[in-house]
Short mmCIF file of C-alpha atoms and ligand atoms in Angstrom, two decimals:
data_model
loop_
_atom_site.label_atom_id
_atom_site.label_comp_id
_atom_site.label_asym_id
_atom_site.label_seq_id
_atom_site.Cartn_x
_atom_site.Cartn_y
_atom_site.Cartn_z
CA UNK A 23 117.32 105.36 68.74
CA UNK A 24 117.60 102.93 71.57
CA UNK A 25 114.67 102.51 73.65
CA UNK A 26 114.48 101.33 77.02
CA UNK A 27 111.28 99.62 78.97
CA UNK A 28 109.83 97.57 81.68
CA UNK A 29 109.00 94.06 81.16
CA UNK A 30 106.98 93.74 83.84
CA UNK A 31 104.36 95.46 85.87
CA UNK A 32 106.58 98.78 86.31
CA UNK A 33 109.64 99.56 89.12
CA UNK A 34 111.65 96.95 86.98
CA UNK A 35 114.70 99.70 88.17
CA UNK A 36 114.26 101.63 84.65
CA UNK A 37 115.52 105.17 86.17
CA UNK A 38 118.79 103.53 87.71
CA UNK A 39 119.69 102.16 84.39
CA UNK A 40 118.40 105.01 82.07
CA UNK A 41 121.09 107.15 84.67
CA UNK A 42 123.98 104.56 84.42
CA UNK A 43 123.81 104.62 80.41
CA UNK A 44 122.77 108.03 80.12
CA UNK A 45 126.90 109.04 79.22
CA UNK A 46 126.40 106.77 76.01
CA UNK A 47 123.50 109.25 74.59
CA UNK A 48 122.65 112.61 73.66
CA UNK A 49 119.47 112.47 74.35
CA UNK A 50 117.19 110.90 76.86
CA UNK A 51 113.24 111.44 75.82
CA UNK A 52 110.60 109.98 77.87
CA UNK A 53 107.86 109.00 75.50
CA UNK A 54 104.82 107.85 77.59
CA UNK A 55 102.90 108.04 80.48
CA UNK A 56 102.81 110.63 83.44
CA UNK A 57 103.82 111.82 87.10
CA UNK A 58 102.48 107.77 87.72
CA UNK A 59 106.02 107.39 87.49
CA UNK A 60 108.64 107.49 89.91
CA UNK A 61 112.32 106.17 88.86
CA UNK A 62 114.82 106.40 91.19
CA UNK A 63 118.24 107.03 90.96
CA UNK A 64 121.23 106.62 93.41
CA UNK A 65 124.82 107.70 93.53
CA UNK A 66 126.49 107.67 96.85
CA UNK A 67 124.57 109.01 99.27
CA UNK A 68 122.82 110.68 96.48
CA UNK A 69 118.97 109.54 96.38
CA UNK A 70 116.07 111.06 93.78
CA UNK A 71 112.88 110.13 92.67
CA UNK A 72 111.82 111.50 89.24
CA UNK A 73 107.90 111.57 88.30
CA UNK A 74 108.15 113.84 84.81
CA UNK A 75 111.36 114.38 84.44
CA UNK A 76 113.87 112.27 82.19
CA UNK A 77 117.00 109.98 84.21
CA UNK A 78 119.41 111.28 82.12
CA UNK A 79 118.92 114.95 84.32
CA UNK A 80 121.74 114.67 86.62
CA UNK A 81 124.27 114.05 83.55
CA UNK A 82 126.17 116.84 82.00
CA UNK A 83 126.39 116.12 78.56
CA UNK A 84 122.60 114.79 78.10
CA UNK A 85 119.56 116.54 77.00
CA UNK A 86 116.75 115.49 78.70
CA UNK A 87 113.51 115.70 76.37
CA UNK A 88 109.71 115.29 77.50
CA UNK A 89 107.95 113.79 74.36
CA UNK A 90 104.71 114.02 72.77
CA UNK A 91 103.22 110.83 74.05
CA UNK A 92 103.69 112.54 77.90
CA UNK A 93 101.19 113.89 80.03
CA UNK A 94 102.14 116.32 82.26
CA UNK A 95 100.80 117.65 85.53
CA UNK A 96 102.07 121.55 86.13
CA UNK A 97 102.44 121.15 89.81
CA UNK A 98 104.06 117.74 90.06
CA UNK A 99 106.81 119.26 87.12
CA UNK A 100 107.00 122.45 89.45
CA UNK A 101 107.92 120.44 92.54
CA UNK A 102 110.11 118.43 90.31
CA UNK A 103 111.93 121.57 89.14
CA UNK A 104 112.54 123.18 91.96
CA UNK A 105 113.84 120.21 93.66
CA UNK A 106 116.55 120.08 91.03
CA UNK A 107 117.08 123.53 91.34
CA UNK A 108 118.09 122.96 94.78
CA UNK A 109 120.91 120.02 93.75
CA UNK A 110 122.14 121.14 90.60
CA UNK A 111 120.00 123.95 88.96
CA UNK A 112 121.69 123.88 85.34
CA UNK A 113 120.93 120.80 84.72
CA UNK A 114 117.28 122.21 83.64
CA UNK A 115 119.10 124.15 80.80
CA UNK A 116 119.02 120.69 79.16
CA UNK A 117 115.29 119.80 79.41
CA UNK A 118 113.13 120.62 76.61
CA UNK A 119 109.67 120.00 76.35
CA UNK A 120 107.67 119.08 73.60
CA UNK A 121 104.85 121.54 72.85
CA UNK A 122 102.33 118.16 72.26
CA UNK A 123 102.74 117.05 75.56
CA UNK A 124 99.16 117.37 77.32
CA UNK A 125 98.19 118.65 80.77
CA UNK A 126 96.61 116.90 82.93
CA UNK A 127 94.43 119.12 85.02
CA UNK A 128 93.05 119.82 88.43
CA UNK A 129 89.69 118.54 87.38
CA UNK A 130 91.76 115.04 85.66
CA UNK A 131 92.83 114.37 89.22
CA UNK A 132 89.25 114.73 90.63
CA UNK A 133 87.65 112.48 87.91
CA UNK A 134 90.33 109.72 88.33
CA UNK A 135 89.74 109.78 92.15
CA UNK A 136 85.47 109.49 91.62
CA UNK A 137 85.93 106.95 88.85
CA UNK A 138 87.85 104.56 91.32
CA UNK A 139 85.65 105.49 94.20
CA UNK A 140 82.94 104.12 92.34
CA UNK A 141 84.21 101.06 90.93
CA UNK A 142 84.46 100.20 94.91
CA UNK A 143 86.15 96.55 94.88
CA UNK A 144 86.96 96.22 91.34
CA UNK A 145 89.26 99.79 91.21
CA UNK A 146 92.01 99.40 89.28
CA UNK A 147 94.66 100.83 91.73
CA UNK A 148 95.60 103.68 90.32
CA UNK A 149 97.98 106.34 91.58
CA UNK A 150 95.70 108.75 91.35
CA UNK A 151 97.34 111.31 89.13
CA UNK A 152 95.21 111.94 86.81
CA UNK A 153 96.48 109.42 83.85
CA UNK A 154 93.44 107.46 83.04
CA UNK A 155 91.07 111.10 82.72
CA UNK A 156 93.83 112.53 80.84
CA UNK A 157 94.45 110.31 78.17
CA UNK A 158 90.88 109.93 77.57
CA UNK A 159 90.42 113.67 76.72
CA UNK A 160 93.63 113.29 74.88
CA UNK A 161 91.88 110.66 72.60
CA UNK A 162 88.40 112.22 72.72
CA UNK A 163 89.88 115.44 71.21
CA UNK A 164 88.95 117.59 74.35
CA UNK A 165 93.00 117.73 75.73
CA UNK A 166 94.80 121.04 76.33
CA UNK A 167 99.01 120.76 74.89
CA UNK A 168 101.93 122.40 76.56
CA UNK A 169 101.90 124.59 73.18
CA UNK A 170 98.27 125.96 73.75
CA UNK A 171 99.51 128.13 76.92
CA UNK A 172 100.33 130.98 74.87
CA UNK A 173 97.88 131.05 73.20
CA UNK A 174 95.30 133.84 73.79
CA UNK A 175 91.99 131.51 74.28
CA UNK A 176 93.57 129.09 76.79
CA UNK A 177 91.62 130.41 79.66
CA UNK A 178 88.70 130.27 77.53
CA UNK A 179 89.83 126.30 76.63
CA UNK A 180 90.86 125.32 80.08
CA UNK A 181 87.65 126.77 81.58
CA UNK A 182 85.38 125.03 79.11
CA UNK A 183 86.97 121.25 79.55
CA UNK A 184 86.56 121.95 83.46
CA UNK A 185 83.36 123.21 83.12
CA UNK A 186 82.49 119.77 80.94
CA UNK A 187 84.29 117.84 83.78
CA UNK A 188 82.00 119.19 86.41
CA UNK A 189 79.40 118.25 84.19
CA UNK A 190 80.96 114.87 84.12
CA UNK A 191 81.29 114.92 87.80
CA UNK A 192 77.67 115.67 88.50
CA UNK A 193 77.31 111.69 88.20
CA UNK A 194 79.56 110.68 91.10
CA UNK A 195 78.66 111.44 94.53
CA UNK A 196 81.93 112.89 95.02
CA UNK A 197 83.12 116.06 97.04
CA UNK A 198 85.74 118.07 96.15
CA UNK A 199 87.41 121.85 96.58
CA UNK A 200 89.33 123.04 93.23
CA UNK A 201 90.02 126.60 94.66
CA UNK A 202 93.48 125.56 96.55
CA UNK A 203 94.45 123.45 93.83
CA UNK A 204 93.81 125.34 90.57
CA UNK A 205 96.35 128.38 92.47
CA UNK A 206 98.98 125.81 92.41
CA UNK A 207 98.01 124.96 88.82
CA UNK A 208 98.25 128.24 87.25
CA UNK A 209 101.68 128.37 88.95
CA UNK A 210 102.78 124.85 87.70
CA UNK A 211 101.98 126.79 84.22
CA UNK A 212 103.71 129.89 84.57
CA UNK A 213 106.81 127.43 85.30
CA UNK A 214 106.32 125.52 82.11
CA UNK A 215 106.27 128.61 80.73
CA UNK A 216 110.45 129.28 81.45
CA UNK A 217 111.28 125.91 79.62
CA UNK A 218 112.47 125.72 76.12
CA UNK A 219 109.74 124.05 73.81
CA UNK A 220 110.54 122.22 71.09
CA UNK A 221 108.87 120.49 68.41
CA UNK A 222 109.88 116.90 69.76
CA UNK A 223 109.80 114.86 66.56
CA UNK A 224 111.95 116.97 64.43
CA UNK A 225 114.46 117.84 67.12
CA UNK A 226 114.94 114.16 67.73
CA UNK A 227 114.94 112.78 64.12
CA UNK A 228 117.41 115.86 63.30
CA UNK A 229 119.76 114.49 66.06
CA UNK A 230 119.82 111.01 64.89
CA UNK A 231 120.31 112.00 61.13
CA UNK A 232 123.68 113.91 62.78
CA UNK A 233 124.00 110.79 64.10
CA UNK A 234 123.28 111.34 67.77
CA UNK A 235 122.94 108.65 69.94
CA UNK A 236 118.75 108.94 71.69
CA UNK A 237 117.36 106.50 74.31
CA UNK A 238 113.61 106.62 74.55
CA UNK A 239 113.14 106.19 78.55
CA UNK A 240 110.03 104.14 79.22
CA UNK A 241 107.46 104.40 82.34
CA UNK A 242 105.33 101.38 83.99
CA UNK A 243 105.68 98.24 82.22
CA UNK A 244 104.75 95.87 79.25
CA UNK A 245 102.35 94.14 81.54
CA UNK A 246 100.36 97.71 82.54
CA UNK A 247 100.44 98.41 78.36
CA UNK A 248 96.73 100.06 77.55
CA UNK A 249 96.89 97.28 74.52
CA UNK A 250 98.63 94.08 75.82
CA UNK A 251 99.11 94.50 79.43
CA UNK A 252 96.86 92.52 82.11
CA UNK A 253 93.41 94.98 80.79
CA UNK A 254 91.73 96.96 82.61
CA UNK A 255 94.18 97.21 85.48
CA UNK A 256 96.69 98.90 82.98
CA UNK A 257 97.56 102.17 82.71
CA UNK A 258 96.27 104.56 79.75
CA UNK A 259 99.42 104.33 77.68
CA UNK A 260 101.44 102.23 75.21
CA UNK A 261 104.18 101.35 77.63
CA UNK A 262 106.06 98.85 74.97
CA UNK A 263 108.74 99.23 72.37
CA UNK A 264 106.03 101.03 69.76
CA UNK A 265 105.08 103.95 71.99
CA UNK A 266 108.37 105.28 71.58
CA UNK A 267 107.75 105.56 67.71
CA UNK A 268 104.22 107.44 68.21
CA UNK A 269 105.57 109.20 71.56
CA UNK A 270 108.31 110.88 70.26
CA UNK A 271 107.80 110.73 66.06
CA UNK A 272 110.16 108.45 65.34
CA UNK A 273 109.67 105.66 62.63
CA UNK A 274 110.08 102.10 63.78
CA UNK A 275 112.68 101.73 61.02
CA UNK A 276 115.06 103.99 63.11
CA UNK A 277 115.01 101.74 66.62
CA UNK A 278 117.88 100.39 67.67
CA UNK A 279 118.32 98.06 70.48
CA UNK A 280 115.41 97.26 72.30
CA UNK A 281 115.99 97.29 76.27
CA UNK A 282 114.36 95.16 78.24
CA UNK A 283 114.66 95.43 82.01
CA UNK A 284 113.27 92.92 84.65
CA UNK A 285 113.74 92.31 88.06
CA UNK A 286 114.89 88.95 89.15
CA UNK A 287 111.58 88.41 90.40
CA UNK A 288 108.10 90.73 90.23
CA UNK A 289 105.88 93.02 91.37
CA UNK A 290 103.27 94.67 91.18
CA UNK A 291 101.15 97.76 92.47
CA UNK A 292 97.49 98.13 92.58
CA UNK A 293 94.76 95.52 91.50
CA UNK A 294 95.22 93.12 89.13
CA UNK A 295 96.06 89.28 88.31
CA UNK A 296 99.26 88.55 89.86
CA UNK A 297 99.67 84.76 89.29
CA UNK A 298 103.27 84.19 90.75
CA UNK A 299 102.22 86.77 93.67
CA UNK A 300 103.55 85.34 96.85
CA UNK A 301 101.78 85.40 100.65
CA UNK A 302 104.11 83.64 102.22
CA UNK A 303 107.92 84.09 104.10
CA UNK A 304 108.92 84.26 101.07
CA UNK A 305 106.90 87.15 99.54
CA UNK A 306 107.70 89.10 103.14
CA UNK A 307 111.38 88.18 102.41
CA UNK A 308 111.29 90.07 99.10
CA UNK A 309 109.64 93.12 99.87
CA UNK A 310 111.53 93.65 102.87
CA UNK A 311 115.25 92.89 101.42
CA UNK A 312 114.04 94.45 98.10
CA UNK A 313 112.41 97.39 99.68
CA UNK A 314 109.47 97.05 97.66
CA UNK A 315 107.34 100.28 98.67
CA UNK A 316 105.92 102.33 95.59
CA UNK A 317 108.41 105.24 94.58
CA UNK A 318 105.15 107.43 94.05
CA UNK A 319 102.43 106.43 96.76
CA UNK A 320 104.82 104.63 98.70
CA UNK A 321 102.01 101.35 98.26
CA UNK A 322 103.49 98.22 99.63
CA UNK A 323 104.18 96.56 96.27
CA UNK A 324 102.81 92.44 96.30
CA UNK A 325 105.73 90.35 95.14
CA UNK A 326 106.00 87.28 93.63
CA UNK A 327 108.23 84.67 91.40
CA UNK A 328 109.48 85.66 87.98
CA UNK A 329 107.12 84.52 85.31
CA UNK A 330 108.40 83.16 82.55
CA UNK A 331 105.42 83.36 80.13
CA UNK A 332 105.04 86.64 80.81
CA UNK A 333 108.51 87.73 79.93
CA UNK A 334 108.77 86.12 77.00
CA UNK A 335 105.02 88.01 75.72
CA UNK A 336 107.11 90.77 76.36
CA UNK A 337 110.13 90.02 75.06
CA UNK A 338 107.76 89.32 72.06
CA UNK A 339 105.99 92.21 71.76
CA UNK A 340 108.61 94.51 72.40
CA UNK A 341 111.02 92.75 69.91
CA UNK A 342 113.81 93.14 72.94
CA UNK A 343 117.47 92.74 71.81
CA UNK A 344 119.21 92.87 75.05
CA UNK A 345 118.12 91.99 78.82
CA UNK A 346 118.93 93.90 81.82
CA UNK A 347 118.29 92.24 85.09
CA UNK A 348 117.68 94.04 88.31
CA UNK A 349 117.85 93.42 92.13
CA UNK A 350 119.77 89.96 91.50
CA UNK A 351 121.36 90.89 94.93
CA UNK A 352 117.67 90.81 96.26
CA UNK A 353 117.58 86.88 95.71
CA UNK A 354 120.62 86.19 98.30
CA UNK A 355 120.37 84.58 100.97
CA UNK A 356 117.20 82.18 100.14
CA UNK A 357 118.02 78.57 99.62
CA UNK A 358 115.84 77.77 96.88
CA UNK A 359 113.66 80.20 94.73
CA UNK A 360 111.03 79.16 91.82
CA UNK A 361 110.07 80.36 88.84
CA UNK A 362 106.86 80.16 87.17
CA UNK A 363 107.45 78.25 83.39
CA UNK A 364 104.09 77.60 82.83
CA UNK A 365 100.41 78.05 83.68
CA UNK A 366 97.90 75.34 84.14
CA UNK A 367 94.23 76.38 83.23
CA UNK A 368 91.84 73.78 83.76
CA UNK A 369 93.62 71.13 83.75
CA UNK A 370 95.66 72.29 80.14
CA UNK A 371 99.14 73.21 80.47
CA UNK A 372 100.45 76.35 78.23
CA UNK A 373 103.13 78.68 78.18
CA UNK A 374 101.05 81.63 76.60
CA UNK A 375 99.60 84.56 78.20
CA UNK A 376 95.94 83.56 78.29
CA UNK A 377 92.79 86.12 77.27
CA UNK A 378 91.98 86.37 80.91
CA UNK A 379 94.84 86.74 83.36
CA UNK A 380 92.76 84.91 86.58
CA UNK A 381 92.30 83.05 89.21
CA UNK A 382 91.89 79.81 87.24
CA UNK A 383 95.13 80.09 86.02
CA UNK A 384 97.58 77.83 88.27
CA UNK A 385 101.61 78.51 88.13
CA UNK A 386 103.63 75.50 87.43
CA UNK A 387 107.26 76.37 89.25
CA UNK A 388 110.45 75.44 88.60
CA UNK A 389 113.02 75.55 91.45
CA UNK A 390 116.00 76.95 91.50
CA UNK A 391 119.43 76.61 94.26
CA UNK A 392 119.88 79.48 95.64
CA UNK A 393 122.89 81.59 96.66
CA UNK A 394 124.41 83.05 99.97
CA UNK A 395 127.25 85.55 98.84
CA UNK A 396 126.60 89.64 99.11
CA UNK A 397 126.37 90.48 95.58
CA UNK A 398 127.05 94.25 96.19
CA UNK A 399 130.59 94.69 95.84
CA UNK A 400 130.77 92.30 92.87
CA UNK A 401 132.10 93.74 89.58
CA UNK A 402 132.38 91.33 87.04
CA UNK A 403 129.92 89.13 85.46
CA UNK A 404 132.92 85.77 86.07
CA UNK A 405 132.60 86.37 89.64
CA UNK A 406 129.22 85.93 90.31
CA UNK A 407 127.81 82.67 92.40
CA UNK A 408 127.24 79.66 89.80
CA UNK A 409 124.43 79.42 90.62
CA UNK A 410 122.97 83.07 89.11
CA UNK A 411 124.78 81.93 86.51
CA UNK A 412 122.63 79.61 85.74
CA UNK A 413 119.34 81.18 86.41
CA UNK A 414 120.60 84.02 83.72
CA UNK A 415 121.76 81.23 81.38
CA UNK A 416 118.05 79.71 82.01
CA UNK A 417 116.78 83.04 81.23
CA UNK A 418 118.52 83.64 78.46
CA UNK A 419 117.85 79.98 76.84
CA UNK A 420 113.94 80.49 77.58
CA UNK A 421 114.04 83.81 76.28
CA UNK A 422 116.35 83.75 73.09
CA UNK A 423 117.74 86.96 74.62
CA UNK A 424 121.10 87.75 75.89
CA UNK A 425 121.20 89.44 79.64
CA UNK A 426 123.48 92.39 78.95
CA UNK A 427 123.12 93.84 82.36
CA UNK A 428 122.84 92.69 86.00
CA UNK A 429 122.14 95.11 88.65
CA UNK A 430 123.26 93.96 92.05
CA UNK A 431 121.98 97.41 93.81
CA UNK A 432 120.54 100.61 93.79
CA UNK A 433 124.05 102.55 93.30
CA UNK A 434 124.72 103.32 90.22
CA UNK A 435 128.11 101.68 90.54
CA UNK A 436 126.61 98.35 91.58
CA UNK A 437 126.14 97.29 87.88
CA UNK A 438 127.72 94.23 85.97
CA UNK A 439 127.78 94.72 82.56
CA UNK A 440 128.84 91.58 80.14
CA UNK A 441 131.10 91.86 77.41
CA UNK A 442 132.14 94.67 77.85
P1 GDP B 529 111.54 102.30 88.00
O1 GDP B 529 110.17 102.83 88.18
O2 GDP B 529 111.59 101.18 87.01
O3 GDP B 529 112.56 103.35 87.71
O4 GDP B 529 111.94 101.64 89.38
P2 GDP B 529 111.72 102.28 90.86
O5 GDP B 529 112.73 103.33 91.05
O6 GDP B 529 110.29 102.62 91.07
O7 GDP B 529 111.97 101.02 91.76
C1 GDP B 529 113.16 100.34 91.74
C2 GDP B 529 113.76 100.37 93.15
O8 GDP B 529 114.79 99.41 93.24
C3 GDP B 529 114.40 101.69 93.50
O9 GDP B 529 114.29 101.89 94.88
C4 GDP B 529 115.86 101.49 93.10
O10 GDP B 529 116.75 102.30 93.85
C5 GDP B 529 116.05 100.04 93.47
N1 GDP B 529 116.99 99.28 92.63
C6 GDP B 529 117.26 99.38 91.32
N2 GDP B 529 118.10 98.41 90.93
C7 GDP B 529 118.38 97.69 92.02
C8 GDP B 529 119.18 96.52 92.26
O11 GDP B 529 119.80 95.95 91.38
N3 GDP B 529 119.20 96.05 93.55
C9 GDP B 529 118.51 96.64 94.56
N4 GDP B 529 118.60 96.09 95.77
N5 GDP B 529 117.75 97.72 94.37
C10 GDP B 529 117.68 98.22 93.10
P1 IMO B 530 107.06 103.28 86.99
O1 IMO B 530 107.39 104.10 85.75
C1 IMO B 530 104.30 100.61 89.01
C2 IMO B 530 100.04 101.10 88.13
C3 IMO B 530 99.17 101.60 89.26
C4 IMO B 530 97.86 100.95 88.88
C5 IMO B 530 97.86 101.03 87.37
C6 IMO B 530 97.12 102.23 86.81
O2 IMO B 530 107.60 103.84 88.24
O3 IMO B 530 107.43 101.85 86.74
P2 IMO B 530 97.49 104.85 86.75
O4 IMO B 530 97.97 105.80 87.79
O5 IMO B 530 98.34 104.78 85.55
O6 IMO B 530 96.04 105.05 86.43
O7 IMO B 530 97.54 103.39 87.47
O8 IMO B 530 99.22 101.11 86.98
N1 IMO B 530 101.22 101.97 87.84
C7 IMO B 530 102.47 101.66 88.16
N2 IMO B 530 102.96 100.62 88.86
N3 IMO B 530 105.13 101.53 88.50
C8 IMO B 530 104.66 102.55 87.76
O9 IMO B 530 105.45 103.42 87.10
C9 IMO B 530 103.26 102.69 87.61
N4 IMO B 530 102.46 103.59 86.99
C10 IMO B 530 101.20 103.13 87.13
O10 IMO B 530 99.65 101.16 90.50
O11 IMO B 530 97.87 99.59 89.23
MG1 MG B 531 108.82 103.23 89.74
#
């Protein structure tokens, strides 16, 4: 199993890559996080955002699997659904869901939005869909599973964690009308309902003992990781290499190659340390060439430089074997461009990710030349401007990594791949 993830703080491109290499797999399985997501893909004038659902969807040959380490929100997977059914409606014959995926519901939605209304100036950004609440009853052994709907006390179950999430919500001063959205809910269910189940772990271990090729699709990014990321303006999920193991059942001993995608620069959506982020020309330059709005909440996402300690902590802790770089065509056009290759904190250099990710800690930048040429309608890695050459070569000799991949647009078509 080959698993692929973002390296930074999420929208790295994952879901345009996942769909370029989804031909070389069997199986795509998404083994973390929620509808927080959105990965988009792009094929002519062919443009979708997927929340739940896997980027392998739109190929013919691959089934898409929703793994155990998943949470799920019925009426964000029925939208999903039936916009697929409106493009290419057999593609669903090839999703399967795993029956330990976890609902998030109505009331997880409501408790996310009161928790961050209350935390005022210190909210941790979050896109509101119910992650955070989810994962919490998930660990606190409250959560209801995709395979409980069938079973005859679910009503009984859901009505008794809402009932303890009122009781929850008694200490926010919070309004809030469930009627509207709990119809929609119960619908979202009855469409989970037509989808084939499966028990995720030995489906997946079954196909790679036939020898079937799996990539574990990743959401959000190493630096929004519940363990390692920039805490507490994370997510609730392990978004690194290890989540696929516990999110789908697979033993560490069966990964593969270890994917790890970056953009030429970064972003980031929501609160949280930045320390490359960029409020200048610049910055503006980036998010409006890169068009860097949030695929979910459509957020304006802060950019910023790459940062070079912070790739390599997750190149680290991800044990990454190849690199994939995204938006290089993003950097045309600017003269010079920097990269962070240290940080200074009070007055001592280092080029480790410190405790506390703050304001004391000072980027020190490395600049780069930059290129003019339209990177779009390039095909081979040779013909690229020297001078991305040598920020991938930089990249690669700071990293220890080889860049496999570089993206020069959203199309799937505008991808370089390296010997190969
Ligand atoms: P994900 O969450 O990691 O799947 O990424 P998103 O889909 O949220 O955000 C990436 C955005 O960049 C999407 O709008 C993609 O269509 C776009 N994109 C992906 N790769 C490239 C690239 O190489 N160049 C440019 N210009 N856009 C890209
Ligand atoms: P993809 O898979 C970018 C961010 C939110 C917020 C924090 C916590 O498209 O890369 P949550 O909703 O999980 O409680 O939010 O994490 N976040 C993302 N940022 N891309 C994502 O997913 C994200 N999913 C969550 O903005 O700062
Ligand atoms: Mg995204």
């Amino acid at each position: 199993m080959d698993v692929l993830l973002g390296l930074q703080w999420g929208d790295e491109g994952k879901g345009k890559i996942v769909d370029v290499l989804s031909p070389e797999y069997k199986i795509i399985a998404r083994f973390q996080g929620g509808p927080n997501a959105g990965h988009s893909l792009e094929f002519g004038d062919f443009k979708h955002v997927l929340h739940s659902i896997p980027s392998g969807i739109f190929r013919e040959n691959t089934i898409n699997v929703i793994g155990n380490g998943v949470v799920l929100d019925p009426v964000i997977f029925m939208n999903e659904v039936s916009k697929i059914k409106d493009i290419k409606a057999e593609a669903l014959d090839r999703l399967y869901l795993s029956r330990k995926v976890h609902l998030i519901l109505p009331t997880h939605k409501i408790l996310d939005a009161a928790s961050e209304a209350a935390k005022g100036k210190t909210k941790i950004g979050s896109t509101l869909k119910g992650i955070g609440p989810t994962y919490m009853d998930k660990t606190g052994r409250n959560g209801l599973r995709i395979g409980d709907i069938l079973e005859d006390n679910f009503m009984e179950r859901y009505n008794f964690l809402k009932n303890k999430h009122f009781e929850i919500l008694k200490q926010y001063d919070f309004k809030f009308d469930l009627r509207e959205q709990e119809e929609e809910w119960f619908r979202g269910i009855e469409t989970i309902k037509q989808f084939k189940t499966v028990d995720a772990a030995y489906y997946i271990n079954n196909a790679l003992d036939n020898n079937e090729k799996v990539l574990a699709e990743g959401a959000q990014g190493t630096l929004l990781d519940i363990e390692f990321g920039s805490y507490p303006f994370v997510t609730s999920s392990n978004t690194i290499s290890a989540g696929a193991n516990t999110g789908l059942g697979v033993p560490p001993r069966k990964t593969g190659d270890v994917l790890g995608i970056f953009k030429s620069y970064c972003t980031r959506v929501g609160s949280g340390p930045f320390p490359t982020e960029l409020f200048d020309e610049d910055g503006k330059y980036l998010q409006n060439k890169g068009h860097e709005f949030g695929a979910t909440t459509g957020r304006e996402r802060r950019c910023g430089w790459l940062d070079m300690p912070a790739l390599k902590y997750s190149v680290m802790i991800n044990g990454v074997t190849k690199l994939i770089m995204t938006k290089a065509d993003v950097l045309s056009g600017m003269k010079k461009f920097k990269v962070a290759t240290a940080y200074k904190i009070n007055g001592e250099i280092t080029t480790e990710v410190p405790y506390e990710f703050n304001e004391n800690l000072e980027p020190v930048y490395t600049e780069f030349e930059g290129w003019d040429d339209d990177l779009t309608k390039t095909t081979s890695y040779d013909k690229l401007p020297a001078a991305l050459k040598n920020y991938i070569e930089f990249i690669e000799k700071e990293t220890g990594v080889p860049v496999w991949i570089v993206s020069v647009g959203p199309d799937r078509g505008e991808t370089i791949f390296r010997n190969k």
